[in-house]
Amino acid sequence: MTITAAYQGIEGAHSDVALASHLGAMGVDHVRTGLGTFRQVATAVIAGRADVGLLPVDNAIAGTVRDGYDLLAQFDLVPICEIEWRMDHRLLAVPGAELSGVREVFAHPLALAECGRFLGTLAGARVIPSVDTGVAARDVAAWGDPARAAIAPPEAAAIYGLVELARNVADHPENYTRFVLFRSPESRPEVQALGGRLPPARRKTSLLFATRHEQGALARCLGSLAEAGINLAKLESRPKLGKAWEYLFYVDIEGDVTEPRIGAALGKLREQTTSLHVIGSYDVGAASLPAGGGEPRCALPPVAAGASEPPALPSSAKNWPKAARTARPGGTRIPIGSVLVGGEDFIVIAGPCSVESREQMMATARRVVAGGAHLLRGGAFKPRTSPYAFQGLGWEGVALLAEAGRAAGVPVVSEVMSPEQVERMAREVDFLQIGARNMQNFDLLKAVGRTDRPVMLKRGLSASLDELLAAAEYVLAEGNPHVALCERGIRTFETATRNTLDLSAVPVLRERTHLPVIVDPSHGVGVRRWIRPLCRAAKAVGAHAIMIEVHPNPPEAKSDAEQALTFDDFEAIMDDLSKIP
Ligand code: PEP
Ligand code: MN
């Protein structure tokens, strides 16, 4: 399911980044749309043009964002969850700019207010408000003037090709904005299922009420809540327009309206107020992760002891903004049939180098799936060094692979070699492999980018990680968000192994991109007996999956016989992997 999500601002604004990060962490596929005003966000959801919307409701410096609460109440929107977002403000400018040369700083007025101390140190710089942090960054990039800088999140640097002149520029590091993600009361069941992941007692409820201008009115209201043992999470007031000395209160309480104690307390509260609007109950904070969720496999540990900041991306990240980790800090999880690549489970993809016959595929599928493999592989179109070597069974091979996958109940992956094959391949297999030799076949990358099938992009024989990420960007840029990267060994001076399996690629990619990382030790090392230790290493170093070649009778394999694993080898590897957390 892909959902549409609306926010106020443009790409790279804090709301955009917060939304991307949160939906990413929930494992929700989505398309984000930036709109001009908070009201447009609310009306887009009510009119069904967006499934969910995001509105700020609180800011550590500015306090309650009343428009947020008011729009939720006015349109009877249903809150799903709260997102607490640390506003990571950086000073961004065009490459080549220097801090001492900055004469004008652009940002949202709130961001300017939050960074007063830092801005005071920029002697001679004028401070100029803009509509949001994303617009500030976009304009500074468009003007190309090194004397102009923007205060914006780090993600905006990657999106607009800016560099950081300073980080941590906010006066206070605990600089949070609280957003509410919401839906319309008529939303589809899948959208409704985004909420209610926490037990009622751990949820929060937002209320808006007005009291009479009477002695003790507020005390009586709060008394109704206190008597029921309800904790307040927030209380703020403002004068009611047109009614001198009548006040409107913005209150958050801990608990869910479906709890009898809360329902009873709200009944009593209503009697004490002139109006009470229950905005609704919702999941709070980081706990609004997917049901059964938790961190994805091998959540990145802090990079250096004491470091609170994720390391900055290299300047080349401007070439792969969609692949950059900042575009989806929670990580991408790719659903392939019932398997999730990039989630908590370590995924094993196994099968022969080439599909050779029905018997070979059926026997391999049965054994590797019984041994715990999650996906079946098999090449039908083979990119061979020699034109005289076995070229694969072509579409007949694809059909045999698909049949074996269906029989064993697992999804299948196979290499697609040319743009003309993409449409048919996307119908017949679950996961499209782009081989190492085709990593920079840009027409092929664009063609798979236009399908809705997940893509496994193998690293080229002499490709840098930057080039791999830029190649992935081709697929993402066409609208296909489901790309996994595969380290399969690179060319070095070393001849003892077929290639050099670059396991250092794994932590580097895990830091720089949100895309899942697969390791292929079979092609990496090319020698049967060295594959097993490298499978252990791949899991230990933080890969999300491995892909290995298994054959019923390795000496007879029509391609890559020296690296084909026996069924026994495969079982020994699975046993090893079960011992590694
Ligand atoms: C394969 O996986 O069968 C293959 C041909 O791999 P690579 O493209 O990495 O050489
Ligand atoms: Mn092979």
Coordinates of C-alpha atoms and ligand atoms in Angstrom, one line a residue:
M1 CA 0.0 0.0 0.0
T2 CA 1.3 3.5 -0.8
I3 CA -0.2 6.4 1.1
T4 CA -0.2 10.0 0.2
A5 CA 1.0 12.4 2.9
A6 CA 0.6 16.2 2.9
Y7 CA 2.7 18.7 4.8
Q8 CA 3.1 22.5 4.8
G9 CA 6.3 23.7 3.1
I10 CA 8.5 22.4 0.3
E11 CA 11.0 19.5 0.0
G12 CA 13.7 19.8 2.6
A13 CA 11.6 21.8 5.1
H14 CA 11.6 20.4 8.7
S15 CA 8.0 19.1 8.2
D16 CA 9.0 17.2 5.1
V17 CA 12.0 15.6 6.8
A18 CA 10.1 14.8 9.9
L19 CA 7.3 13.2 7.9
A20 CA 9.8 11.2 5.7
S21 CA 11.6 10.0 8.8
H22 CA 8.5 8.9 10.7
L23 CA 6.7 7.2 7.8
G24 CA 10.0 5.5 6.9
A25 CA 10.5 4.2 10.5
M26 CA 6.9 2.9 10.4
G27 CA 7.8 1.1 7.2
V28 CA 5.0 2.9 5.3
D29 CA 5.4 3.5 1.6
H30 CA 4.3 6.9 0.8
V31 CA 4.4 9.9 -1.5
R32 CA 4.8 13.3 0.1
T33 CA 3.2 16.5 -1.1
G34 CA 4.2 20.0 0.2
L35 CA 1.4 22.5 0.3
G36 CA 1.3 26.3 0.9
T37 CA -0.6 26.6 4.2
F38 CA -1.7 24.6 7.3
R39 CA -5.3 25.0 6.1
Q40 CA -4.5 23.5 2.7
V41 CA -3.0 20.5 4.5
A42 CA -6.2 20.0 6.5
T43 CA -8.5 20.4 3.5
A44 CA -6.4 18.1 1.3
V45 CA -7.0 15.3 3.8
I46 CA -10.7 16.1 4.3
A47 CA -11.2 16.2 0.5
G48 CA -9.4 12.9 0.1
R49 CA -6.5 14.3 -1.9
A50 CA -4.1 13.1 0.7
D51 CA -4.5 10.1 3.1
V52 CA -2.7 11.7 5.9
G53 CA -1.5 15.2 6.9
L54 CA 1.1 16.6 9.3
L55 CA 0.5 19.7 11.4
P56 CA 2.8 21.2 14.1
V57 CA 1.0 21.6 17.4
D58 CA 3.8 22.7 19.7
N59 CA 7.2 24.3 19.5
A60 CA 9.8 24.4 22.3
I61 CA 10.3 28.1 21.8
A62 CA 7.1 29.5 20.3
G63 CA 4.8 27.3 22.4
T64 CA 1.4 26.0 21.2
V65 CA 0.9 26.3 17.4
R66 CA -2.7 27.1 17.8
D67 CA -3.5 26.8 14.1
G68 CA -2.5 23.1 14.4
Y69 CA -5.0 22.4 17.2
D70 CA -7.7 24.6 15.8
L71 CA -7.6 23.0 12.4
L72 CA -7.7 19.5 13.9
A73 CA -10.8 20.6 15.9
Q74 CA -12.5 22.6 13.2
F75 CA -12.4 19.8 10.6
D76 CA -12.9 16.9 13.0
L77 CA -9.7 15.3 11.8
V78 CA -8.6 12.1 13.5
P79 CA -5.1 12.2 15.1
I80 CA -3.0 9.1 14.4
C81 CA 0.2 9.8 16.3
E82 CA 2.5 12.5 17.6
I83 CA 5.9 13.0 16.2
E84 CA 8.5 14.7 18.3
W85 CA 11.1 16.2 16.1
R86 CA 14.4 17.8 17.0
M87 CA 14.9 20.8 14.8
D88 CA 18.4 20.3 13.6
H89 CA 19.4 23.7 12.4
R90 CA 22.5 24.1 10.2
L91 CA 23.8 27.1 8.3
L92 CA 23.9 26.2 4.6
A93 CA 25.4 27.9 1.7
V94 CA 26.6 27.3 -1.8
P95 CA 29.9 25.3 -2.2
G96 CA 32.9 27.6 -1.8
A97 CA 31.1 30.0 0.6
E98 CA 32.8 30.9 3.9
L99 CA 31.3 31.7 7.2
S100 CA 33.2 35.0 7.4
G101 CA 31.7 36.1 4.0
V102 CA 28.0 35.6 4.9
R103 CA 26.1 38.9 4.7
E104 CA 22.5 37.6 4.6
V105 CA 20.8 34.7 6.5
F106 CA 17.4 33.4 5.3
A107 CA 15.1 31.2 7.4
H108 CA 11.6 30.7 8.8
P109 CA 11.0 33.3 11.5
L110 CA 10.8 30.6 14.1
A111 CA 14.2 29.2 13.1
L112 CA 15.7 32.7 13.2
A113 CA 14.3 33.1 16.7
E114 CA 15.7 29.8 17.8
C115 CA 19.2 30.7 16.6
G116 CA 19.5 34.2 17.9
R117 CA 22.7 33.6 19.8
F118 CA 24.5 32.2 16.9
L119 CA 23.2 34.9 14.5
G120 CA 24.5 37.5 16.9
T121 CA 28.1 36.2 16.3
L122 CA 27.8 36.8 12.5
A123 CA 29.0 40.4 12.5
G124 CA 27.4 42.4 9.8
A125 CA 25.0 39.7 8.6
R126 CA 21.3 40.7 8.0
V127 CA 18.6 38.2 9.0
I128 CA 15.8 37.8 6.5
P129 CA 12.6 35.8 7.1
S130 CA 11.4 33.3 4.5
V131 CA 8.3 31.1 4.3
D132 CA 10.0 27.9 5.4
T133 CA 13.4 26.4 5.9
G134 CA 13.1 24.4 2.6
V135 CA 12.4 27.6 0.6
A136 CA 15.3 29.4 2.3
A137 CA 17.6 26.6 1.2
R138 CA 16.2 26.3 -2.3
D139 CA 16.5 30.1 -2.8
V140 CA 20.1 30.3 -1.5
A141 CA 21.0 27.5 -3.9
A142 CA 19.3 29.2 -6.8
W143 CA 20.9 32.6 -6.2
G144 CA 24.4 30.9 -6.1
D145 CA 25.7 33.9 -4.0
P146 CA 28.3 32.8 -1.4
A147 CA 27.3 35.8 0.7
R148 CA 23.8 34.3 1.3
A149 CA 23.1 31.5 3.7
A150 CA 20.1 29.6 4.9
I151 CA 19.2 28.0 8.2
A152 CA 17.7 24.6 7.3
P153 CA 18.0 20.9 8.2
P154 CA 20.9 18.9 6.9
E155 CA 18.6 17.1 4.5
A156 CA 18.1 20.3 2.7
A157 CA 21.8 20.5 2.0
A158 CA 21.7 17.2 0.2
I159 CA 18.5 18.1 -1.7
Y160 CA 19.7 21.5 -2.9
G161 CA 23.4 20.9 -3.3
L162 CA 24.5 23.1 -0.4
V163 CA 27.3 22.8 2.0
E164 CA 27.3 23.3 5.8
L165 CA 29.1 26.3 7.1
A166 CA 28.0 25.6 10.7
R167 CA 26.0 23.0 12.6
N168 CA 24.2 23.1 16.0
V169 CA 23.3 26.7 15.5
A170 CA 20.2 26.7 17.7
D171 CA 20.4 28.4 21.0
H172 CA 19.3 25.3 22.8
P173 CA 19.9 21.7 21.6
E174 CA 16.6 20.4 23.0
N175 CA 14.8 22.3 20.3
Y176 CA 11.7 20.2 19.6
T177 CA 8.6 20.6 17.5
R178 CA 5.7 18.4 18.2
F179 CA 3.7 17.4 15.1
V180 CA 0.5 15.5 14.8
L181 CA -0.1 13.1 11.9
F182 CA -3.8 12.8 11.2
R183 CA -6.4 11.3 8.8
S184 CA -9.9 12.0 7.9
P185 CA -12.7 10.1 9.7
E186 CA -13.6 8.4 6.4
S187 CA -10.1 7.1 5.6
R188 CA -9.4 3.6 4.1
P189 CA -8.9 0.8 6.6
E190 CA -5.1 0.6 5.8
V191 CA -4.8 4.3 6.8
Q192 CA -6.8 3.7 9.9
A193 CA -4.5 0.9 10.8
L194 CA -1.6 3.4 11.1
G195 CA -2.9 4.4 14.5
G196 CA -3.8 2.5 17.7
R197 CA -0.5 0.6 17.9
L198 CA -0.1 1.4 21.6
P199 CA -2.2 0.2 24.5
P200 CA -4.8 2.9 25.5
A201 CA -3.0 3.8 28.7
R202 CA 0.1 4.8 26.8
R203 CA -1.7 7.0 24.4
K204 CA -2.5 10.7 24.7
T205 CA -5.7 12.7 24.2
S206 CA -5.9 16.3 23.1
L207 CA -8.8 18.5 24.3
L208 CA -9.9 22.1 23.6
F209 CA -12.3 23.6 26.1
A210 CA -13.7 27.0 27.2
T211 CA -14.6 28.0 30.7
R212 CA -17.0 30.6 32.0
H213 CA -15.5 33.8 33.5
E214 CA -16.1 32.6 37.0
Q215 CA -14.0 32.2 40.1
G216 CA -12.5 28.7 40.3
A217 CA -13.8 27.6 36.8
L218 CA -10.5 26.3 35.6
A219 CA -9.7 24.7 39.0
R220 CA -13.0 22.8 38.8
C221 CA -12.2 21.6 35.3
L222 CA -8.8 20.4 36.3
G223 CA -10.3 18.9 39.4
S224 CA -12.5 16.6 37.3
L225 CA -9.3 15.2 35.6
A226 CA -7.3 15.1 38.8
E227 CA -10.0 13.1 40.7
A228 CA -9.8 10.4 38.0
G229 CA -6.0 10.2 38.5
I230 CA -5.4 11.6 35.0
N231 CA -2.0 13.2 34.3
L232 CA -1.9 16.4 32.3
A233 CA 0.8 16.5 29.5
K234 CA 0.1 20.1 28.5
L235 CA -2.0 23.1 29.5
E236 CA -2.0 26.4 27.7
S237 CA -4.6 29.1 27.5
R238 CA -5.5 31.9 25.2
P239 CA -8.3 34.5 25.3
K240 CA -11.4 33.6 23.3
L241 CA -11.8 36.0 20.4
G242 CA -14.8 38.3 20.8
K243 CA -15.5 37.1 24.3
A244 CA -13.5 39.3 26.8
W245 CA -12.2 37.3 29.7
E246 CA -13.3 34.0 28.5
Y247 CA -10.5 31.6 27.9
L248 CA -9.9 28.7 25.6
F249 CA -7.6 25.9 27.0
Y250 CA -5.4 23.6 25.0
V251 CA -5.0 20.4 27.1
D252 CA -3.3 17.1 26.5
I253 CA -3.9 14.3 28.9
E254 CA -2.3 10.9 29.3
G255 CA -4.7 8.0 28.3
D256 CA -7.2 7.2 25.6
V257 CA -10.9 8.2 25.4
T258 CA -11.9 4.6 25.1
E259 CA -10.7 4.0 28.7
P260 CA -13.7 4.1 31.0
R261 CA -11.9 6.3 33.6
I262 CA -11.1 8.8 30.9
G263 CA -14.7 8.7 29.5
A264 CA -16.2 9.3 32.9
A265 CA -13.8 12.2 33.7
L266 CA -14.5 13.9 30.3
G267 CA -18.2 13.6 31.1
K268 CA -17.7 15.5 34.4
L269 CA -15.4 18.0 32.7
R270 CA -18.0 18.8 30.1
E271 CA -20.4 19.9 32.8
Q272 CA -17.8 22.4 34.0
T273 CA -17.1 24.0 30.6
T274 CA -19.0 26.1 28.1
S275 CA -17.6 24.0 25.3
L276 CA -15.5 20.9 25.1
H277 CA -14.0 19.5 21.9
V278 CA -12.2 16.2 22.2
I279 CA -9.7 16.3 19.3
G280 CA -8.9 12.6 19.8
S281 CA -6.5 10.0 21.1
Y282 CA -3.2 9.1 19.5
D283 CA 0.0 7.2 19.8
V284 CA 2.9 9.1 21.2
G285 CA 6.5 9.7 20.4
A286 CA 8.9 7.1 19.2
A287 CA 6.4 4.4 20.3
S288 CA 4.3 4.9 17.2
L289 CA 6.5 2.5 15.3
P290 CA 5.0 -0.4 13.4
A291 CA 3.2 -3.1 15.4
G292 CA 5.8 -5.7 16.4
G293 CA 8.3 -3.1 15.2
G294 CA 11.3 -1.9 17.1
E295 CA 14.5 -1.1 15.4
P296 CA 15.4 -2.5 12.0
R297 CA 18.2 -5.1 12.0
C298 CA 21.5 -3.8 13.2
A299 CA 20.3 -0.3 14.0
L300 CA 23.4 1.8 13.6
P301 CA 25.2 2.3 16.9
P302 CA 26.4 5.8 17.7
V303 CA 29.2 6.4 15.3
A304 CA 31.8 7.6 17.8
A305 CA 31.7 7.4 21.6
G306 CA 30.0 10.6 22.7
A307 CA 29.0 11.7 19.3
S308 CA 25.4 12.9 19.2
E309 CA 25.3 13.9 15.6
P310 CA 25.2 11.5 12.7
P311 CA 28.3 12.1 10.5
A312 CA 27.8 14.5 7.7
L313 CA 27.3 13.1 4.2
P314 CA 30.1 13.7 1.7
S315 CA 29.6 16.5 -0.7
S316 CA 29.0 14.0 -3.5
A317 CA 25.6 13.3 -1.8
K318 CA 24.2 16.0 -3.9
N319 CA 24.2 13.4 -6.7
W320 CA 22.0 11.0 -4.8
P321 CA 19.6 13.0 -2.6
K322 CA 16.9 10.4 -2.7
A323 CA 19.3 7.6 -1.8
A324 CA 20.9 9.6 1.0
R325 CA 20.1 8.3 4.5
T326 CA 18.8 11.7 5.4
A327 CA 15.9 11.3 2.9
R328 CA 14.6 8.4 5.0
P329 CA 16.5 8.1 8.3
G330 CA 14.4 5.2 9.5
G331 CA 15.6 3.0 6.7
T332 CA 13.8 1.5 3.7
R333 CA 12.1 -1.8 4.2
I334 CA 11.3 -3.6 0.9
P335 CA 8.4 -6.0 0.9
I336 CA 9.0 -8.9 -1.5
G337 CA 6.0 -11.2 -1.3
S338 CA 5.8 -12.0 2.5
V339 CA 9.5 -11.3 3.0
L340 CA 10.8 -7.9 4.2
V341 CA 14.3 -6.9 3.1
G342 CA 15.7 -4.2 5.4
G343 CA 13.6 -5.2 8.4
E344 CA 14.5 -7.0 11.6
D345 CA 15.2 -10.4 10.0
F346 CA 18.4 -11.3 8.2
I347 CA 17.4 -12.5 4.8
V348 CA 19.0 -15.4 2.9
I349 CA 18.7 -15.6 -0.9
A350 CA 19.9 -18.9 -2.4
G351 CA 19.8 -20.9 -5.6
P352 CA 21.9 -21.7 -8.6
C353 CA 24.0 -19.3 -10.7
S354 CA 22.0 -20.4 -13.8
V355 CA 18.6 -22.1 -14.2
E356 CA 19.5 -25.3 -16.0
S357 CA 16.5 -27.6 -15.7
R358 CA 13.2 -28.2 -13.9
E359 CA 14.7 -31.0 -11.8
Q360 CA 17.7 -28.8 -10.8
M361 CA 15.4 -25.9 -9.8
M362 CA 12.8 -28.0 -7.9
A363 CA 15.5 -29.9 -6.0
T364 CA 17.4 -26.7 -5.1
A365 CA 14.2 -24.8 -4.1
R366 CA 13.0 -27.7 -1.9
R367 CA 16.4 -28.0 -0.1
V368 CA 17.2 -24.3 0.4
V369 CA 13.7 -23.4 1.5
A370 CA 13.7 -26.3 4.0
G371 CA 17.0 -25.0 5.2
G372 CA 15.6 -21.6 5.9
A373 CA 16.2 -19.6 2.7
H374 CA 13.7 -16.7 2.2
L375 CA 14.1 -16.2 -1.6
L376 CA 15.1 -18.3 -4.5
R377 CA 17.6 -17.1 -7.1
G378 CA 18.4 -18.3 -10.5
G379 CA 19.9 -16.6 -13.6
A380 CA 18.1 -17.1 -16.9
F381 CA 19.8 -14.4 -18.9
K382 CA 23.5 -14.7 -18.1
P383 CA 26.1 -12.0 -18.6
R384 CA 29.0 -14.2 -19.5
T385 CA 32.5 -13.0 -20.2
S386 CA 32.8 -15.3 -23.3
P387 CA 30.1 -15.3 -25.9
Y388 CA 30.7 -19.1 -26.3
A389 CA 29.9 -19.8 -22.6
F390 CA 26.4 -21.0 -21.6
Q391 CA 24.1 -17.9 -22.0
G392 CA 21.2 -19.1 -19.9
L393 CA 17.8 -20.6 -20.8
G394 CA 16.2 -17.2 -21.3
W395 CA 12.4 -17.0 -20.8
E396 CA 12.2 -20.8 -20.4
G397 CA 14.6 -20.4 -17.5
V398 CA 12.5 -17.6 -16.0
A399 CA 9.4 -19.8 -16.1
L400 CA 11.2 -22.7 -14.4
L401 CA 12.5 -20.4 -11.7
A402 CA 9.0 -18.9 -11.1
E403 CA 7.5 -22.4 -11.0
A404 CA 10.1 -23.6 -8.5
G405 CA 9.5 -20.5 -6.3
R406 CA 5.7 -21.1 -6.4
A407 CA 6.2 -24.8 -5.5
A408 CA 8.4 -23.9 -2.5
G409 CA 6.4 -20.9 -1.5
V410 CA 9.1 -18.3 -1.8
P411 CA 9.6 -15.2 -4.0
V412 CA 12.2 -15.3 -6.7
V413 CA 14.9 -13.1 -8.1
S414 CA 16.6 -13.1 -11.5
E415 CA 18.8 -10.8 -13.6
V416 CA 17.3 -8.6 -16.2
M417 CA 19.8 -7.6 -18.8
S418 CA 18.1 -5.2 -21.1
P419 CA 15.4 -2.5 -21.1
E420 CA 13.3 -4.6 -23.5
Q421 CA 13.2 -7.5 -21.0
V422 CA 12.0 -5.4 -18.1
E423 CA 8.3 -5.4 -18.6
R424 CA 8.0 -9.1 -19.0
M425 CA 10.5 -9.9 -16.3
A426 CA 8.6 -7.6 -13.9
R427 CA 5.5 -9.7 -14.5
E428 CA 7.3 -13.1 -13.9
V429 CA 9.7 -12.5 -11.0
D430 CA 9.4 -10.8 -7.7
F431 CA 12.8 -9.1 -7.4
L432 CA 14.7 -7.6 -10.4
Q433 CA 18.4 -8.1 -10.3
I434 CA 20.7 -5.6 -12.1
G435 CA 24.0 -7.4 -12.6
A436 CA 27.4 -5.9 -11.8
R437 CA 28.2 -5.4 -15.5
N438 CA 25.0 -3.4 -16.0
M439 CA 25.3 -1.1 -12.9
Q440 CA 25.7 1.9 -15.1
N441 CA 23.3 0.9 -17.9
F442 CA 21.3 4.0 -17.4
D443 CA 18.5 3.1 -19.8
L444 CA 18.1 -0.2 -17.9
L445 CA 18.1 1.6 -14.5
K446 CA 15.4 4.0 -15.8
A447 CA 13.3 1.1 -17.1
V448 CA 13.3 -0.8 -13.8
G449 CA 12.7 2.5 -12.1
R450 CA 9.4 2.7 -13.9
T451 CA 8.1 -0.6 -12.7
D452 CA 6.7 -1.3 -9.2
R453 CA 9.0 -4.3 -8.7
P454 CA 11.8 -4.1 -6.1
V455 CA 15.3 -3.9 -7.6
M456 CA 18.6 -5.5 -6.4
L457 CA 21.4 -3.3 -7.8
K458 CA 24.7 -5.1 -7.9
R459 CA 27.9 -3.0 -7.5
G460 CA 30.0 -2.7 -10.7
L461 CA 33.3 -4.5 -10.8
S462 CA 35.2 -1.2 -10.6
A463 CA 32.5 1.1 -9.2
S464 CA 33.0 3.3 -6.2
L465 CA 30.2 3.4 -3.6
D466 CA 29.4 6.9 -4.8
E467 CA 28.8 5.6 -8.3
L468 CA 26.7 2.8 -6.8
L469 CA 24.5 5.3 -5.0
A470 CA 24.3 7.5 -8.0
A471 CA 23.1 4.5 -10.0
A472 CA 20.5 3.7 -7.4
E473 CA 19.4 7.3 -7.6
Y474 CA 18.4 6.6 -11.3
V475 CA 15.9 4.0 -10.1
L476 CA 14.6 6.1 -7.3
A477 CA 14.3 9.2 -9.5
E478 CA 11.9 7.3 -11.8
G479 CA 9.6 6.7 -8.8
N480 CA 10.5 3.2 -7.7
P481 CA 11.5 3.5 -4.0
H482 CA 12.4 -0.2 -3.6
V483 CA 16.1 -0.6 -4.3
A484 CA 18.5 -2.8 -2.4
L485 CA 22.2 -2.5 -3.0
C486 CA 24.4 -5.6 -3.4
E487 CA 28.1 -5.8 -2.6
R488 CA 29.5 -8.6 -4.8
G489 CA 33.3 -8.0 -4.8
I490 CA 35.4 -5.5 -6.8
R491 CA 38.5 -5.7 -8.9
T492 CA 41.7 -5.1 -7.0
F493 CA 45.3 -6.2 -7.5
E494 CA 44.6 -9.4 -5.5
T495 CA 44.4 -12.5 -7.6
A496 CA 44.0 -15.2 -4.8
T497 CA 40.2 -14.6 -4.8
R498 CA 37.9 -14.0 -7.8
N499 CA 37.2 -10.5 -6.6
T500 CA 37.8 -8.7 -3.3
L501 CA 34.7 -8.7 -1.2
D502 CA 34.6 -5.2 0.1
L503 CA 32.9 -5.7 3.4
S504 CA 33.8 -2.2 4.4
A505 CA 31.1 -1.1 2.0
V506 CA 28.5 -2.3 4.5
P507 CA 29.1 0.1 7.3
V508 CA 29.7 2.9 4.9
L509 CA 26.5 2.3 3.0
R510 CA 24.5 1.8 6.2
E511 CA 25.7 5.2 7.3
R512 CA 25.1 7.0 4.0
T513 CA 21.9 5.5 2.6
H514 CA 18.6 4.2 3.8
L515 CA 18.6 1.5 1.2
P516 CA 19.0 -2.1 2.4
V517 CA 22.4 -3.7 1.8
I518 CA 22.9 -7.3 0.5
V519 CA 26.2 -9.1 0.4
D520 CA 27.0 -11.7 -2.2
P521 CA 30.0 -13.7 -0.9
S522 CA 29.8 -16.2 -3.8
H523 CA 30.8 -13.8 -6.5
G524 CA 32.9 -11.9 -4.0
V525 CA 35.4 -14.7 -3.3
G526 CA 34.6 -17.2 -6.0
V527 CA 35.9 -20.2 -4.1
R528 CA 33.4 -22.6 -2.4
R529 CA 35.3 -23.1 0.9
W530 CA 35.8 -19.4 1.5
I531 CA 32.1 -18.5 1.2
R532 CA 31.0 -19.8 4.5
P533 CA 33.2 -17.6 6.7
L534 CA 32.3 -14.6 4.6
C535 CA 28.6 -15.3 5.1
R536 CA 29.2 -15.0 8.9
A537 CA 31.2 -11.8 8.4
A538 CA 28.4 -10.3 6.2
K539 CA 25.8 -10.8 8.9
A540 CA 28.1 -9.6 11.7
V541 CA 29.1 -6.5 9.8
G542 CA 25.4 -5.4 9.5
A543 CA 24.2 -6.5 6.1
H544 CA 20.4 -7.0 5.8
A545 CA 20.8 -10.1 3.6
I546 CA 23.1 -12.4 1.8
M547 CA 22.8 -14.0 -1.6
I548 CA 24.6 -17.3 -2.3
E549 CA 24.8 -19.8 -5.1
V550 CA 23.8 -23.4 -4.4
H551 CA 23.7 -26.3 -6.8
P552 CA 22.5 -29.9 -6.5
N553 CA 25.8 -31.1 -8.1
P554 CA 28.4 -28.3 -8.1
P555 CA 30.9 -29.9 -10.5
E556 CA 28.2 -30.1 -13.1
A557 CA 27.1 -26.5 -12.8
K558 CA 26.9 -24.8 -16.2
S559 CA 28.2 -21.5 -14.8
D560 CA 30.3 -20.6 -11.7
A561 CA 30.9 -24.2 -10.8
E562 CA 33.9 -23.4 -8.5
Q563 CA 31.8 -21.3 -6.2
A564 CA 28.6 -23.4 -6.2
L565 CA 27.7 -24.6 -2.7
T566 CA 26.4 -28.1 -2.0
F567 CA 23.2 -28.5 -0.1
D568 CA 25.3 -29.6 2.9
D569 CA 27.4 -26.4 2.7
F570 CA 24.2 -24.4 2.6
E571 CA 22.9 -26.1 5.7
A572 CA 26.2 -25.5 7.5
I573 CA 26.1 -21.8 6.6
M574 CA 22.5 -21.5 7.9
D575 CA 23.6 -23.1 11.1
D576 CA 26.5 -20.7 11.5
L577 CA 24.2 -17.7 10.8
S578 CA 21.7 -18.8 13.5
K579 CA 24.4 -18.3 16.1
I580 CA 25.1 -14.7 15.1
P581 CA 22.7 -12.1 16.6
Ligands
PEP1 C1 24.8 -13.4 -10.7 O1 24.4 -13.0 -9.6 O2 24.6 -14.5 -11.2 C2 25.8 -12.5 -11.4 C3 26.0 -12.6 -12.7 O3 26.4 -11.6 -10.6 P1 27.3 -10.3 -10.9 O4 26.4 -9.5 -11.8 O5 27.5 -9.8 -9.6 O6 28.5 -10.8 -11.6
MN2 MN 27.0 -16.6 -10.8

